[in-house]
Coordinates of C-alpha atoms and ligand atoms in Angstrom, one line a residue:
X660 CA 0.0 0.0 0.0
X661 CA 1.2 3.5 -0.9
X662 CA 2.4 5.8 1.9
X663 CA 2.0 9.5 1.3
X664 CA 4.6 12.0 2.6
X665 CA 2.7 15.1 3.7
X666 CA 3.8 18.3 5.4
X667 CA 1.6 19.0 8.4
X668 CA 1.6 22.5 9.7
X669 CA -0.3 22.7 13.0
X670 CA -0.2 26.6 13.0
X671 CA -1.2 28.6 16.1
X672 CA -4.3 29.7 18.0
X673 CA -6.9 27.0 17.5
X674 CA -4.7 25.4 14.8
X675 CA -3.0 22.7 16.7
X676 CA -6.2 21.2 18.1
X677 CA -7.8 21.2 14.7
X678 CA -4.6 19.6 13.1
X679 CA -4.7 16.8 15.7
X680 CA -8.3 15.9 15.1
X681 CA -7.9 16.2 11.3
X682 CA -4.8 13.9 11.3
X683 CA -6.7 11.3 13.3
X684 CA -9.7 11.4 10.9
X685 CA -7.4 11.1 7.9
X686 CA -5.6 8.1 9.4
X687 CA -8.9 6.5 10.2
X688 CA -9.7 6.2 6.5
X689 CA -6.9 3.6 6.2
X690 CA -4.8 5.7 3.8
X691 CA -1.2 5.6 5.0
X692 CA 0.6 8.9 5.7
X693 CA 4.1 9.8 6.9
X694 CA 3.6 13.3 8.5
X695 CA 6.4 15.8 8.3
X696 CA 5.3 18.2 11.1
X697 CA 6.5 21.7 10.5
X698 CA 6.0 24.6 13.0
X699 CA 5.0 28.0 11.6
X700 CA 3.2 31.0 13.1
X701 CA 3.4 33.3 16.2
X702 CA 4.5 30.6 18.6
X703 CA 7.6 29.7 16.5
X704 CA 8.3 33.4 15.9
X705 CA 9.0 33.8 19.6
X706 CA 11.5 30.9 19.4
X707 CA 13.2 31.4 16.0
X708 CA 12.5 35.1 15.2
X709 CA 10.5 34.3 12.1
X710 CA 7.0 33.0 11.7
X711 CA 8.0 31.1 8.5
X712 CA 11.2 29.1 9.0
X713 CA 12.9 28.0 5.7
X714 CA 12.4 24.4 6.8
X715 CA 8.6 24.8 6.2
X716 CA 9.1 25.8 2.6
X717 CA 11.7 23.1 2.0
X718 CA 9.4 20.5 3.4
X719 CA 6.5 21.5 1.1
X720 CA 8.9 21.7 -1.9
X721 CA 10.0 18.2 -1.1
X722 CA 6.6 16.6 -0.3
X723 CA 4.6 18.8 -2.7
X724 CA 1.5 18.3 -0.5
X725 CA 0.7 20.1 2.7
X726 CA -2.2 20.4 5.1
X727 CA -2.2 23.5 7.2
X728 CA -4.1 24.8 10.2
X729 CA -4.7 28.5 10.5
X730 CA -1.9 30.9 11.4
X731 CA -2.3 34.3 13.0
X732 CA -1.0 37.3 11.1
X733 CA 0.7 39.4 13.8
X734 CA -0.3 43.1 13.5
X735 CA 2.5 45.7 13.4
X736 CA 5.5 43.4 13.6
X737 CA 6.7 44.0 10.1
X738 CA 6.1 40.3 9.2
X739 CA 3.9 39.6 6.2
X740 CA 1.1 37.1 6.4
X741 CA 2.6 33.6 6.5
X742 CA -0.5 32.4 4.6
X743 CA 0.1 34.9 1.7
X744 CA 3.9 34.2 1.8
X745 CA 3.4 30.4 1.5
X746 CA 1.0 30.8 -1.5
X747 CA 3.3 33.2 -3.2
X748 CA 6.6 31.3 -2.6
X749 CA 5.1 28.1 -3.8
X750 CA 3.2 29.8 -6.7
X751 CA 0.0 28.2 -5.6
X752 CA -2.0 30.1 -8.2
X753 CA -5.5 28.5 -7.7
X754 CA -7.5 28.8 -4.5
X755 CA -10.3 26.3 -4.7
X756 CA -13.2 26.6 -2.3
X757 CA -16.1 24.2 -2.7
X758 CA -19.2 25.5 -0.9
X759 CA -21.7 22.7 -0.3
X760 CA -24.6 22.5 2.0
X761 CA -24.7 19.7 4.6
X762 CA -28.1 18.9 6.1
X763 CA -28.2 19.9 9.7
X764 CA -26.0 23.0 9.4
X765 CA -27.9 26.0 10.4
X766 CA -28.1 28.3 7.3
X767 CA -30.7 30.4 5.5
X768 CA -30.0 28.3 2.4
X769 CA -30.2 24.6 1.5
X770 CA -28.8 22.7 -1.4
X771 CA -26.0 25.0 -2.2
X772 CA -23.3 23.4 -4.4
X773 CA -20.9 26.0 -5.7
X774 CA -17.1 25.9 -6.3
X775 CA -15.1 29.1 -6.1
X776 CA -11.8 29.1 -8.2
X777 CA -9.9 32.2 -7.2
X778 CA -6.7 33.4 -8.8
X779 CA -4.2 33.6 -6.0
X780 CA -1.1 35.6 -7.3
X781 CA -2.2 38.7 -9.2
X782 CA -4.7 41.6 -9.1
X783 CA -4.7 44.2 -6.3
X784 CA -3.4 41.5 -3.9
X785 CA -0.1 41.2 -5.8
X786 CA 1.4 43.4 -3.0
X787 CA 2.6 46.2 -5.3
X788 CA 1.8 49.2 -3.3
X789 CA 3.2 52.7 -2.8
X790 CA 2.7 54.5 0.5
X791 CA 1.3 58.0 0.5
X792 CA 4.0 60.7 0.8
X793 CA 7.0 58.5 0.0
X794 CA 9.4 59.4 -2.8
X795 CA 8.5 56.2 -4.7
X796 CA 4.8 57.0 -4.5
X797 CA 5.4 60.5 -5.7
X798 CA 7.4 59.3 -8.7
X799 CA 4.7 56.7 -9.6
X800 CA 2.0 59.4 -9.4
X801 CA 4.1 61.8 -11.5
X802 CA 4.7 59.1 -14.1
X803 CA 1.1 58.1 -14.3
X804 CA -0.1 61.7 -14.4
X805 CA 2.2 62.2 -17.4
X806 CA 0.5 59.4 -19.4
X807 CA -3.1 59.1 -18.1
X808 CA -6.0 61.3 -19.1
X809 CA -7.2 61.3 -15.5
X810 CA -5.0 62.7 -12.7
X811 CA -4.1 61.1 -9.4
X812 CA -4.2 63.5 -6.4
X813 CA -0.7 64.0 -4.9
X814 CA -1.9 62.9 -1.4
X815 CA -2.9 59.5 -2.6
X816 CA -1.6 56.0 -1.8
X817 CA -1.4 53.7 -4.7
X818 CA -2.1 49.9 -5.1
X819 CA -1.4 48.4 -8.5
X820 CA -3.8 45.9 -10.2
X821 CA -1.9 43.6 -12.6
X822 CA -3.8 41.0 -14.5
X823 CA -1.8 39.0 -17.1
X824 CA -2.7 36.7 -20.0
X825 CA -0.5 34.1 -18.4
X826 CA -2.1 34.3 -15.0
X827 CA -5.7 34.4 -16.4
X828 CA -5.2 31.6 -18.9
X829 CA -3.9 29.2 -16.2
X830 CA -6.6 29.9 -13.7
X831 CA -9.4 29.7 -16.2
X832 CA -7.9 26.5 -17.6
X833 CA -7.7 25.1 -14.1
X834 CA -11.4 25.9 -13.6
X835 CA -12.4 24.1 -16.8
X836 CA -10.2 21.1 -16.0
X837 CA -11.7 21.0 -12.5
X838 CA -15.2 21.1 -14.0
X839 CA -14.4 18.3 -16.3
X840 CA -12.8 16.1 -13.7
X841 CA -15.6 16.6 -11.1
X842 CA -18.4 16.5 -13.7
X843 CA -19.6 20.0 -13.2
X844 CA -21.8 21.6 -15.8
X845 CA -20.8 25.2 -16.1
X846 CA -18.0 27.7 -15.5
X847 CA -18.9 31.4 -14.9
X848 CA -16.2 34.1 -15.2
X849 CA -16.7 37.0 -12.7
X850 CA -15.3 40.4 -13.5
X851 CA -15.8 44.2 -13.7
X852 CA -14.8 44.5 -17.3
X853 CA -17.2 47.3 -18.1
X854 CA -15.2 49.6 -15.8
X855 CA -11.6 48.1 -15.7
X856 CA -11.2 47.4 -19.4
X857 CA -7.5 46.7 -19.4
X858 CA -7.3 44.4 -16.4
X859 CA -10.7 42.8 -15.9
X860 CA -11.4 43.3 -19.6
X861 CA -8.3 41.2 -20.4
X862 CA -9.5 38.6 -17.8
X863 CA -12.8 38.2 -19.6
X864 CA -11.3 38.2 -23.1
X865 CA -8.8 35.4 -22.2
X866 CA -11.5 33.5 -20.3
X867 CA -13.7 33.5 -23.4
X868 CA -10.8 32.2 -25.5
X869 CA -10.0 29.4 -23.1
X870 CA -13.7 28.5 -22.9
X871 CA -13.8 27.7 -26.6
X872 CA -11.4 24.8 -25.9
X873 CA -14.0 23.2 -23.6
X874 CA -17.2 22.9 -25.7
X875 CA -18.5 20.2 -23.4
X876 CA -18.8 22.7 -20.5
X877 CA -21.2 25.6 -20.5
X878 CA -19.6 29.0 -20.1
X879 CA -20.9 32.4 -19.2
X880 CA -19.8 35.6 -17.4
X881 CA -21.2 38.0 -14.8
X882 CA -20.2 41.4 -13.5
X883 CA -19.2 41.0 -9.9
X884 CA -21.8 43.3 -8.4
X885 CA -24.6 41.5 -10.3
X886 CA -23.0 38.2 -9.3
X887 CA -23.1 39.1 -5.6
X888 CA -26.9 39.8 -5.8
X889 CA -27.6 36.6 -7.9
X890 CA -25.7 34.4 -5.5
X891 CA -27.9 35.6 -2.7
X892 CA -31.1 35.3 -4.8
X893 CA -30.6 32.4 -7.2
X894 CA -27.5 30.5 -6.2
X895 CA -28.8 27.3 -7.9
X896 CA -28.2 28.9 -11.3
X897 CA -24.4 28.7 -10.8
X898 CA -21.8 26.0 -10.5
X899 CA -18.1 26.7 -10.8
X900 CA -17.1 30.4 -10.5
X901 CA -13.7 31.6 -11.7
X902 CA -12.5 35.0 -10.4
X903 CA -9.5 37.3 -10.1
X904 CA -8.0 37.5 -6.6
X905 CA -9.9 40.3 -4.9
X906 CA -13.4 39.3 -6.1
X907 CA -12.5 35.7 -5.3
X908 CA -11.6 36.6 -1.8
X909 CA -14.9 38.5 -1.2
X910 CA -17.2 36.0 -2.9
X911 CA -15.5 33.1 -1.1
X912 CA -16.8 34.5 2.2
X913 CA -20.2 35.3 0.7
X914 CA -20.5 31.6 -0.4
X915 CA -19.2 30.4 3.0
X916 CA -22.1 32.4 4.4
X917 CA -24.5 30.6 2.2
X918 CA -23.5 27.2 3.5
X919 CA -23.5 28.2 7.2
X920 CA -20.3 30.1 7.9
X921 CA -16.6 29.7 8.3
X922 CA -16.7 26.6 10.6
X923 CA -17.7 24.4 7.6
X924 CA -15.8 26.0 4.7
X925 CA -12.8 24.0 3.4
X926 CA -10.1 25.2 0.9
X927 CA -7.2 24.2 -1.3
X928 CA -4.4 26.1 -2.8
X929 CA -3.1 24.5 -5.9
X930 CA 0.1 25.2 -7.9
X931 CA 1.9 23.6 -10.7
X932 CA 4.3 22.2 -8.2
X933 CA 2.1 21.1 -5.3
X934 CA -0.9 21.8 -3.2
X935 CA -1.7 23.1 0.3
X936 CA -5.0 22.4 2.0
X937 CA -6.5 24.7 4.7
X938 CA -9.8 25.8 6.1
X939 CA -11.1 29.2 5.1
X940 CA -11.3 30.4 8.7
X941 CA -8.5 31.9 10.8
X942 CA -6.8 31.1 14.1
X943 CA -9.6 32.4 16.4
X944 CA -7.0 33.1 19.2
X945 CA -9.7 33.6 21.8
X946 CA -10.7 29.9 21.6
X947 CA -7.1 28.7 21.7
X948 CA -6.7 25.5 23.8
X949 CA -10.3 25.3 24.8
X950 CA -11.2 22.2 22.7
X951 CA -14.3 24.2 21.6
X952 CA -14.2 25.1 17.9
X953 CA -15.7 23.2 14.9
X954 CA -13.2 20.9 13.2
X955 CA -15.5 20.5 10.1
X956 CA -13.7 23.0 7.8
X957 CA -10.3 21.4 8.5
X958 CA -11.5 17.8 8.1
X959 CA -13.3 18.7 4.9
X960 CA -10.0 20.3 3.7
X961 CA -8.5 16.8 4.4
X962 CA -11.3 15.4 2.2
X963 CA -10.1 17.7 -0.6
X964 CA -6.6 16.4 0.0
X965 CA -7.7 12.8 -0.3
X966 CA -9.4 13.7 -3.6
X967 CA -6.3 15.4 -4.9
X968 CA -4.4 12.2 -4.0
X969 CA -7.0 10.3 -6.1
X970 CA -8.1 8.4 -2.9
X971 CA -11.7 8.9 -3.8
X972 CA -13.2 6.0 -1.9
X973 CA -11.6 7.2 1.4
X974 CA -12.6 10.8 0.6
X975 CA -16.2 9.7 0.1
X976 CA -16.2 7.7 3.4
X977 CA -14.8 10.6 5.4
X978 CA -17.1 13.2 3.8
X979 CA -20.1 10.9 4.4
X980 CA -19.1 10.4 8.1
X981 CA -18.9 14.2 8.6
X982 CA -22.2 14.7 6.9
X983 CA -23.9 12.0 9.1
X984 CA -22.5 13.5 12.3
X985 CA -23.8 16.9 11.3
X986 CA -27.2 15.6 10.2
X987 CA -27.7 13.9 13.6
X988 CA -26.7 17.1 15.3
X989 CA -25.8 15.3 18.6
X990 CA -22.0 15.1 18.7
X991 CA -21.4 18.6 17.2
X992 CA -19.7 21.7 18.5
X993 CA -21.5 24.7 20.0
X994 CA -21.7 26.6 16.7
X995 CA -23.8 23.8 15.2
X996 CA -26.4 23.7 18.0
X997 CA -29.6 25.7 17.8
X998 CA -28.4 27.7 20.8
X999 CA -24.8 28.7 21.3
X1000 CA -25.1 27.9 25.0
X1001 CA -26.5 24.4 24.5
X1002 CA -24.9 22.3 27.2
X1003 CA -25.0 19.2 25.0
X1004 CA -22.5 20.7 22.6
X1005 CA -19.3 18.5 22.4
X1006 CA -15.7 19.6 22.0
X1007 CA -13.4 19.6 19.0
X1008 CA -11.9 16.2 19.8
X1009 CA -15.2 14.6 20.7
X1010 CA -16.7 15.7 17.3
X1011 CA -13.7 14.2 15.6
X1012 CA -14.1 10.9 17.6
X1013 CA -17.8 10.8 16.5
X1014 CA -16.7 11.1 12.9
X1015 CA -14.2 8.3 13.3
X1016 CA -16.8 6.1 14.9
X1017 CA -19.2 6.7 11.9
X1018 CA -16.4 5.7 9.5
X1019 CA -15.7 2.5 11.5
X1020 CA -19.4 1.7 11.5
X1021 CA -19.7 2.1 7.8
X1022 CA -16.7 -0.1 7.3
X1023 CA -18.2 -2.8 9.5
X1024 CA -21.4 -2.6 7.6
X1025 CA -19.8 -3.2 4.2
Ligands
NAD839 P1 -11.2 33.9 12.5 O1 -11.7 33.0 11.3 O2 -10.0 33.3 13.2 O3 -12.3 34.0 13.6 C1 -13.5 34.8 13.4 C2 -14.6 34.2 14.3 O4 -15.1 33.1 13.5 C3 -14.1 33.5 15.6 O5 -14.1 34.4 16.6 C4 -15.1 32.4 15.8 O6 -16.3 33.0 16.4 C5 -15.5 32.0 14.4 N1 -14.7 30.8 14.0 C6 -13.6 30.7 13.2 N2 -13.3 29.5 13.0 C7 -14.2 28.7 13.7 C8 -14.3 27.3 13.9 N3 -13.5 26.4 13.4 N4 -15.4 26.9 14.7 C9 -16.2 27.8 15.2 N5 -16.1 29.1 15.1 C10 -15.1 29.6 14.3 O7 -10.9 35.3 11.9 P2 -10.2 36.6 12.5 O8 -10.5 36.7 14.0 O9 -10.4 37.7 11.6 O10 -8.6 36.2 12.4 C11 -7.8 35.7 13.5 C12 -6.4 35.5 12.9 O11 -6.4 34.5 11.9 C13 -5.8 36.7 12.3 O12 -4.5 36.9 12.7 C14 -5.9 36.4 10.8 O13 -4.9 37.1 10.1 C15 -5.7 34.9 10.8 N6 -6.2 34.3 9.6 C16 -5.5 33.2 9.1 C17 -6.0 32.5 8.0 C18 -5.2 31.3 7.6 O14 -4.4 30.8 8.3 N7 -5.4 30.9 6.4 C19 -7.2 32.8 7.4 C20 -7.9 33.9 8.0 C21 -7.4 34.6 9.1

């Protein structure tokens, strides 16, 4: 039987508790893993002076697959977000967030089944920024004012929005390949091409070209503001959405809201050289060490990892076990109970154990 070498980053805040439960659930599928545990985040920063030691990147480069718990972005320390740095360093250009309803999760919506494919490296999030009042910013403003019909005020800060043919082509291609592999019917490109003609306009133009190569999958496009309204009113009309970085970030949270919130929203960052799986939520430091928060988003990120490894049978069994525990509503964390103070809510570990028991039962019944 194959053994997979996986980098496991327990993170900080609620991260380590979630990583432990997720590891146990993944092992309970019967798939064999060799975990390369790598510390990153605020706890390791105190010890090593950096929140992202080189060994973490080396490990992911070697293993090419990582599963990561949330990591706090310290405010005002001069360190950039470890999460953003990891995605950038490893050129993980696609952020994939399936948003699927599970019966029993409290939400205003049922039967949501959407997949967000967000470009991860370009757009206003490329990190190309000029601070108001600096010499560089002044020069950039003077340069632009020389060439553009509209003038930038001298007391402005400037963030640059690059969108390339290369970056767009690979993310849209990824969305179509994903749609084909997972038998989805439609890809929708989301943009604001009517206003930003040379960045979002390029995104749309390239998306249309790529779409022609996938005649088996329906393609359409929507302007991002209209898309936001339609996702709230008629989400069933949509399937896979492909978006530039900023709109992808915002609509990911909107779609997480449709399926019941951050506690249940998994994610994957995919690059040409590897993949990193992580929940959408952050490190919720106030719950650190309390064995309280919902492990679902992290466990479902593990399900995405199993699918990436083509371990579909194990992925199905783990997802099914999560779905059953949520449907029964008994062994679930406080956020999944009708009242947040419900004394019958269980802890993070206990919910994980209930999921493992379900998997064992289904195995015995086969
Ligand atoms: P957060 O997601 O950590 O927490 C917001 C609130 O959501 C929490 O207070 C809690 O009520 C709820 N919540 C989050 N996860 C939950 C879970 N599993 N179960 C139940 N409830 C849950 O967002 P934040 O407070 O904005 O960020 C905290 C830190 O996490 C920041 O430093 C931020 O930069 C970082 N962060 C990291 C990642 C990542 O590692 N990928 C992502 C987002 C934020």
